[in-house]
Amino acid sequence: MGEKNVAPANVHTEVVLKAKELRKSLNEKHIVRGLSFDLRQGDSVGLLGLNGAGKTTTLRLLSTLLEPDSGELLFNGIDVRQCLQLYRDSIGYLADDARLYNECTVEEHLTFLGKLRGLRSGALRRELERVYELCDLRAVHSILCGNLSRGFRQRVGLASALLHRPILLFLDEPAGALDPQQREHFRRLLSTLRREAVTVVHSSHILQDVSVCCERLLVIDEGECVADLRSTDDLQELEKQFFAAVTSREDRSQNFTVRVRRGTPPRGMAA
């Protein structure tokens, strides 16, 4: 599954994003309940939790697609509401189902989004070539987005999120539609981003994926961060720590433990 690369020595020192007591209700249901954590420059963080734990809503709050009912989100110590455009220019976001312009080719789609980000001429061409290489898209750049497999759609969505060189990247189930070869390429991509000191947060319902790709695992349960774990190659130890944190879901633990070793999501583990 590949080895984890150590981040450069100068990262993990500055807190670039701080969530303080974030709360969000949807349709009168509490989804996120007092969520608090820090993200440092170059952090590679996995969100792990059971179905309905609040992972997707958390990522939408971090990416400002949703506004919290209460709490604060601080970007370099400043409330994001006071620097909203700067913050949005500094982040990339990939939803679990990438939405593309199906009638456009991959290059047309990315060119349009690049221009919306203010990229022009030579700078745009350089960034297109960069994301083609990062996301392994050169072979499909002239294909209509509507004709792509779900795995390639996710890769185009990821390229869209990387075009403007964000310093924070939020990914919702990014590897869910990828085949084994594409998953390995994705892990190498995350290693590259870590070396470039990009802070990456991504959710997954497969423990192996986040344990290999991430240095930290934030366990989310019923909208709260119930554990902040350091990743380890000992999968059994991580499983023990996960279930110790998520005590309210003991009836599902046996099903999850068996299936997670096979690399397949157990029933009820979707984000």
Short mmCIF file of C-alpha atoms in Angstrom, two decimals:
data_model
loop_
_atom_site.label_atom_id
_atom_site.label_comp_id
_atom_site.label_asym_id
_atom_site.label_seq_id
_atom_site.Cartn_x
_atom_site.Cartn_y
_atom_site.Cartn_z
CA MET A 1 0.00 0.00 0.00
CA GLY A 2 3.04 2.25 -0.03
CA GLU A 3 5.04 3.91 2.69
CA LYS A 4 4.14 7.09 4.46
CA ASN A 5 6.50 9.95 3.66
CA VAL A 6 7.74 12.22 6.40
CA ALA A 7 6.75 15.85 5.95
CA PRO A 8 9.46 18.54 5.74
CA ALA A 9 10.84 19.72 9.06
CA ASN A 10 9.43 23.24 8.74
CA VAL A 11 5.77 22.19 8.64
CA HIS A 12 3.39 21.24 11.46
CA THR A 13 4.44 24.36 13.38
CA GLU A 14 1.81 26.97 12.47
CA VAL A 15 -1.90 26.53 13.12
CA VAL A 16 -3.50 27.56 9.83
CA LEU A 17 -7.08 26.64 10.71
CA LYS A 18 -8.81 26.37 14.06
CA ALA A 19 -12.36 25.10 14.54
CA LYS A 20 -13.87 26.25 17.83
CA GLU A 21 -17.13 24.74 19.08
CA LEU A 22 -18.71 24.50 15.62
CA ARG A 23 -22.39 23.56 15.69
CA LYS A 24 -24.80 22.90 12.84
CA SER A 25 -28.37 21.64 12.69
CA LEU A 26 -30.20 20.64 9.51
CA ASN A 27 -33.96 20.04 9.42
CA GLU A 28 -34.03 20.46 13.21
CA LYS A 29 -31.50 17.65 13.65
CA HIS A 30 -28.17 18.31 15.37
CA ILE A 31 -25.47 17.21 12.91
CA VAL A 32 -22.33 18.88 14.28
CA ARG A 33 -22.14 19.40 18.04
CA GLY A 34 -19.37 21.59 19.41
CA LEU A 35 -16.62 20.39 17.07
CA SER A 36 -13.15 21.73 17.92
CA PHE A 37 -9.71 20.96 16.48
CA ASP A 38 -6.59 22.61 15.05
CA LEU A 39 -5.02 22.07 11.63
CA ARG A 40 -1.36 22.90 11.15
CA GLN A 41 0.56 23.63 7.98
CA GLY A 42 1.28 20.38 6.19
CA ASP A 43 -1.07 18.26 8.30
CA SER A 44 -2.54 15.21 6.59
CA VAL A 45 -5.74 14.40 8.48
CA GLY A 46 -8.36 11.71 8.00
CA LEU A 47 -11.94 12.02 9.21
CA LEU A 48 -13.22 8.61 10.27
CA GLY A 49 -16.71 7.86 11.53
CA LEU A 50 -19.82 5.79 11.16
CA ASN A 51 -22.83 6.60 9.00
CA GLY A 52 -24.38 9.91 10.03
CA ALA A 53 -21.41 10.88 12.19
CA GLY A 54 -21.19 14.33 10.58
CA LYS A 55 -18.09 14.00 8.38
CA THR A 56 -19.59 15.48 5.21
CA THR A 57 -21.25 18.33 7.10
CA THR A 58 -17.94 19.05 8.84
CA LEU A 59 -16.13 19.35 5.50
CA ARG A 60 -18.87 21.63 4.17
CA LEU A 61 -18.48 23.86 7.20
CA LEU A 62 -14.71 23.99 6.76
CA SER A 63 -15.13 24.87 3.08
CA THR A 64 -17.79 27.54 3.87
CA LEU A 65 -20.45 25.79 1.79
CA LEU A 66 -22.44 25.80 5.02
CA GLU A 67 -22.42 28.45 7.73
CA PRO A 68 -22.27 27.22 11.32
CA ASP A 69 -25.12 28.00 13.68
CA SER A 70 -22.52 28.90 16.28
CA GLY A 71 -18.81 28.62 16.89
CA GLU A 72 -15.80 30.03 15.08
CA LEU A 73 -13.54 29.07 12.22
CA LEU A 74 -10.21 30.90 12.39
CA PHE A 75 -7.86 31.15 9.41
CA ASN A 76 -4.38 32.18 10.55
CA GLY A 77 -6.02 33.51 13.69
CA ILE A 78 -8.68 35.56 11.87
CA ASP A 79 -12.38 34.73 11.77
CA VAL A 80 -13.06 33.53 8.21
CA ARG A 81 -16.10 35.82 8.05
CA GLN A 82 -13.67 38.74 8.17
CA CYS A 83 -11.49 37.39 5.34
CA LEU A 84 -13.96 35.23 3.43
CA GLN A 85 -12.66 35.81 -0.11
CA LEU A 86 -9.02 35.35 0.93
CA TYR A 87 -9.96 32.12 2.70
CA ARG A 88 -11.93 30.77 -0.25
CA ASP A 89 -9.01 31.59 -2.55
CA SER A 90 -6.78 29.55 -0.22
CA ILE A 91 -8.82 26.34 -0.11
CA GLY A 92 -9.80 23.53 -2.46
CA TYR A 93 -12.84 21.28 -2.01
CA LEU A 94 -13.85 18.00 -3.61
CA ALA A 95 -17.35 16.64 -2.97
CA ASP A 96 -17.95 12.90 -2.80
CA ASP A 97 -19.60 13.06 -6.24
CA ALA A 98 -17.66 15.46 -8.46
CA ARG A 99 -19.94 17.75 -10.46
CA LEU A 100 -18.54 18.45 -13.90
CA TYR A 101 -19.70 20.20 -17.07
CA ASN A 102 -20.58 17.03 -18.96
CA GLU A 103 -20.79 18.72 -22.36
CA CYS A 104 -17.20 20.00 -22.05
CA THR A 105 -13.96 18.14 -22.55
CA VAL A 106 -11.72 17.72 -19.53
CA GLU A 107 -9.47 20.52 -20.79
CA GLU A 108 -12.40 22.85 -21.51
CA HIS A 109 -13.81 22.19 -18.05
CA LEU A 110 -10.52 22.86 -16.27
CA THR A 111 -9.75 25.89 -18.45
CA PHE A 112 -13.11 27.44 -17.58
CA LEU A 113 -12.59 26.88 -13.86
CA GLY A 114 -9.03 28.18 -14.08
CA LYS A 115 -10.24 31.41 -15.68
CA LEU A 116 -12.84 31.79 -12.93
CA ARG A 117 -9.91 31.58 -10.50
CA GLY A 118 -8.17 34.40 -12.34
CA LEU A 119 -5.60 32.30 -14.21
CA ARG A 120 -4.72 33.57 -17.67
CA SER A 121 -2.58 32.61 -20.64
CA GLY A 122 0.77 31.11 -19.74
CA ALA A 123 -0.05 30.74 -16.04
CA LEU A 124 -3.21 28.82 -16.88
CA ARG A 125 -1.36 26.50 -19.27
CA ARG A 126 1.31 25.80 -16.64
CA GLU A 127 -1.30 24.92 -14.02
CA LEU A 128 -3.18 22.70 -16.46
CA GLU A 129 0.00 20.77 -17.20
CA ARG A 130 0.72 20.51 -13.48
CA VAL A 131 -2.69 19.02 -12.58
CA TYR A 132 -2.62 16.72 -15.61
CA GLU A 133 0.57 15.26 -14.19
CA LEU A 134 -0.57 15.24 -10.56
CA CYS A 135 -3.92 13.59 -11.31
CA ASP A 136 -2.79 11.45 -14.26
CA LEU A 137 -5.26 13.06 -16.69
CA ARG A 138 -3.16 13.74 -19.77
CA ALA A 139 -4.58 10.74 -21.65
CA VAL A 140 -8.20 11.92 -21.19
CA HIS A 141 -7.83 15.71 -21.57
CA SER A 142 -9.80 15.73 -24.86
CA ILE A 143 -12.62 13.42 -23.69
CA LEU A 144 -16.05 14.79 -22.78
CA CYS A 145 -16.57 14.84 -19.03
CA GLY A 146 -19.93 13.14 -19.53
CA ASN A 147 -18.16 10.11 -21.00
CA LEU A 148 -15.77 9.60 -18.08
CA SER A 149 -15.99 6.78 -15.55
CA ARG A 150 -16.74 7.76 -11.96
CA GLY A 151 -13.10 7.23 -11.04
CA PHE A 152 -11.90 9.64 -13.72
CA ARG A 153 -14.63 12.12 -12.76
CA GLN A 154 -13.23 12.15 -9.23
CA ARG A 155 -9.76 12.76 -10.59
CA VAL A 156 -10.98 15.69 -12.71
CA GLY A 157 -12.76 17.04 -9.62
CA LEU A 158 -9.53 16.76 -7.68
CA ALA A 159 -7.65 18.56 -10.46
CA SER A 160 -10.25 21.33 -10.28
CA ALA A 161 -9.61 21.68 -6.56
CA LEU A 162 -5.84 21.89 -7.11
CA LEU A 163 -5.71 24.31 -10.07
CA HIS A 164 -5.18 27.44 -7.98
CA ARG A 165 -2.59 25.87 -5.64
CA PRO A 166 -4.61 25.91 -2.40
CA ILE A 167 -2.88 25.68 0.96
CA LEU A 168 -5.87 23.82 2.46
CA LEU A 169 -7.57 20.92 0.70
CA PHE A 170 -10.83 19.29 1.84
CA LEU A 171 -11.73 15.97 0.23
CA ASP A 172 -14.99 14.07 0.83
CA GLU A 173 -14.51 10.33 0.18
CA PRO A 174 -11.93 11.06 -2.55
CA ALA A 175 -10.88 7.45 -3.14
CA GLY A 176 -14.33 5.88 -3.02
CA ALA A 177 -14.68 5.51 -6.81
CA LEU A 178 -11.05 4.66 -7.57
CA ASP A 179 -9.75 1.26 -8.60
CA PRO A 180 -6.69 -0.20 -6.78
CA GLN A 181 -4.20 1.33 -9.23
CA GLN A 182 -5.89 4.73 -9.00
CA ARG A 183 -5.90 4.48 -5.19
CA GLU A 184 -2.15 3.95 -5.18
CA HIS A 185 -1.72 6.98 -7.46
CA PHE A 186 -3.93 8.98 -5.08
CA ARG A 187 -1.71 8.03 -2.13
CA ARG A 188 1.35 9.20 -4.05
CA LEU A 189 -0.44 12.46 -4.83
CA LEU A 190 -1.15 13.04 -1.14
CA SER A 191 2.52 12.42 -0.39
CA THR A 192 3.46 15.06 -2.97
CA LEU A 193 1.04 17.56 -1.44
CA ARG A 194 2.42 16.85 2.02
CA ARG A 195 5.94 17.60 0.80
CA GLU A 196 4.59 20.90 -0.55
CA ALA A 197 3.17 21.68 2.94
CA VAL A 198 -0.46 21.60 1.77
CA THR A 199 -2.84 20.84 4.63
CA VAL A 200 -5.16 18.02 3.57
CA VAL A 201 -8.31 16.80 5.33
CA HIS A 202 -10.19 13.90 3.83
CA SER A 203 -12.95 11.58 4.95
CA SER A 204 -13.09 7.87 4.35
CA HIS A 205 -14.99 4.88 5.64
CA ILE A 206 -12.02 2.58 4.97
CA LEU A 207 -9.56 2.53 7.85
CA GLN A 208 -6.64 1.32 5.73
CA ASP A 209 -6.95 4.29 3.37
CA VAL A 210 -6.68 6.95 6.04
CA SER A 211 -4.10 5.08 8.12
CA VAL A 212 -1.75 4.89 5.11
CA CYS A 213 -2.40 8.40 3.77
CA CYS A 214 -2.79 10.38 6.99
CA GLU A 215 -0.67 11.17 10.01
CA ARG A 216 -3.68 12.07 12.15
CA LEU A 217 -7.13 10.50 12.41
CA LEU A 218 -10.00 12.56 13.80
CA VAL A 219 -12.75 10.19 14.90
CA ILE A 220 -16.15 11.84 14.50
CA ASP A 221 -19.17 10.43 16.33
CA GLU A 222 -22.59 12.10 16.41
CA GLY A 223 -21.08 15.41 15.36
CA GLU A 224 -18.31 15.48 17.95
CA CYS A 225 -14.59 14.81 17.72
CA VAL A 226 -14.23 11.92 20.16
CA ALA A 227 -10.58 11.07 19.43
CA ASP A 228 -7.50 12.60 17.80
CA LEU A 229 -5.29 9.64 16.95
CA ARG A 230 -1.81 9.36 15.52
CA SER A 231 -1.71 7.03 12.55
CA THR A 232 0.20 3.78 12.91
CA ASP A 233 0.99 0.75 10.77
CA ASP A 234 -0.66 -1.42 13.45
CA LEU A 235 -4.19 -1.66 12.05
CA GLN A 236 -5.46 -3.73 14.96
CA GLU A 237 -4.30 -1.10 17.43
CA LEU A 238 -6.07 1.62 15.43
CA GLU A 239 -9.24 -0.47 15.41
CA LYS A 240 -9.07 -0.80 19.20
CA GLN A 241 -8.63 2.95 19.62
CA PHE A 242 -11.47 3.66 17.19
CA PHE A 243 -13.95 1.42 19.00
CA ALA A 244 -12.84 2.68 22.39
CA ALA A 245 -13.76 6.19 21.21
CA VAL A 246 -17.04 5.26 19.54
CA THR A 247 -18.63 3.45 22.48
CA SER A 248 -22.19 4.19 21.43
CA ARG A 249 -21.93 2.00 18.31
CA GLU A 250 -20.67 -1.25 19.85
CA ASP A 251 -23.32 -3.32 18.10
CA ARG A 252 -21.72 -2.48 14.74
CA SER A 253 -18.11 -3.05 15.70
CA GLN A 254 -17.81 -6.71 14.76
CA ASN A 255 -19.23 -6.11 11.27
CA PHE A 256 -16.89 -3.16 10.75
CA THR A 257 -13.78 -4.98 12.00
CA VAL A 258 -14.27 -7.94 9.66
CA ARG A 259 -14.96 -5.90 6.56
CA VAL A 260 -12.41 -3.15 7.10
CA ARG A 261 -9.54 -5.65 6.79
CA ARG A 262 -10.83 -6.54 3.35
CA GLY A 263 -10.76 -2.91 2.25
CA THR A 264 -14.53 -2.76 1.72
CA PRO A 265 -16.93 -0.49 3.60
CA PRO A 266 -19.32 -2.20 6.00
CA ARG A 267 -22.99 -1.53 5.67
CA GLY A 268 -23.85 1.85 7.17
CA MET A 269 -20.36 3.33 6.92
CA ALA A 270 -21.01 5.81 4.09
CA ALA A 271 -20.35 9.47 4.84
#
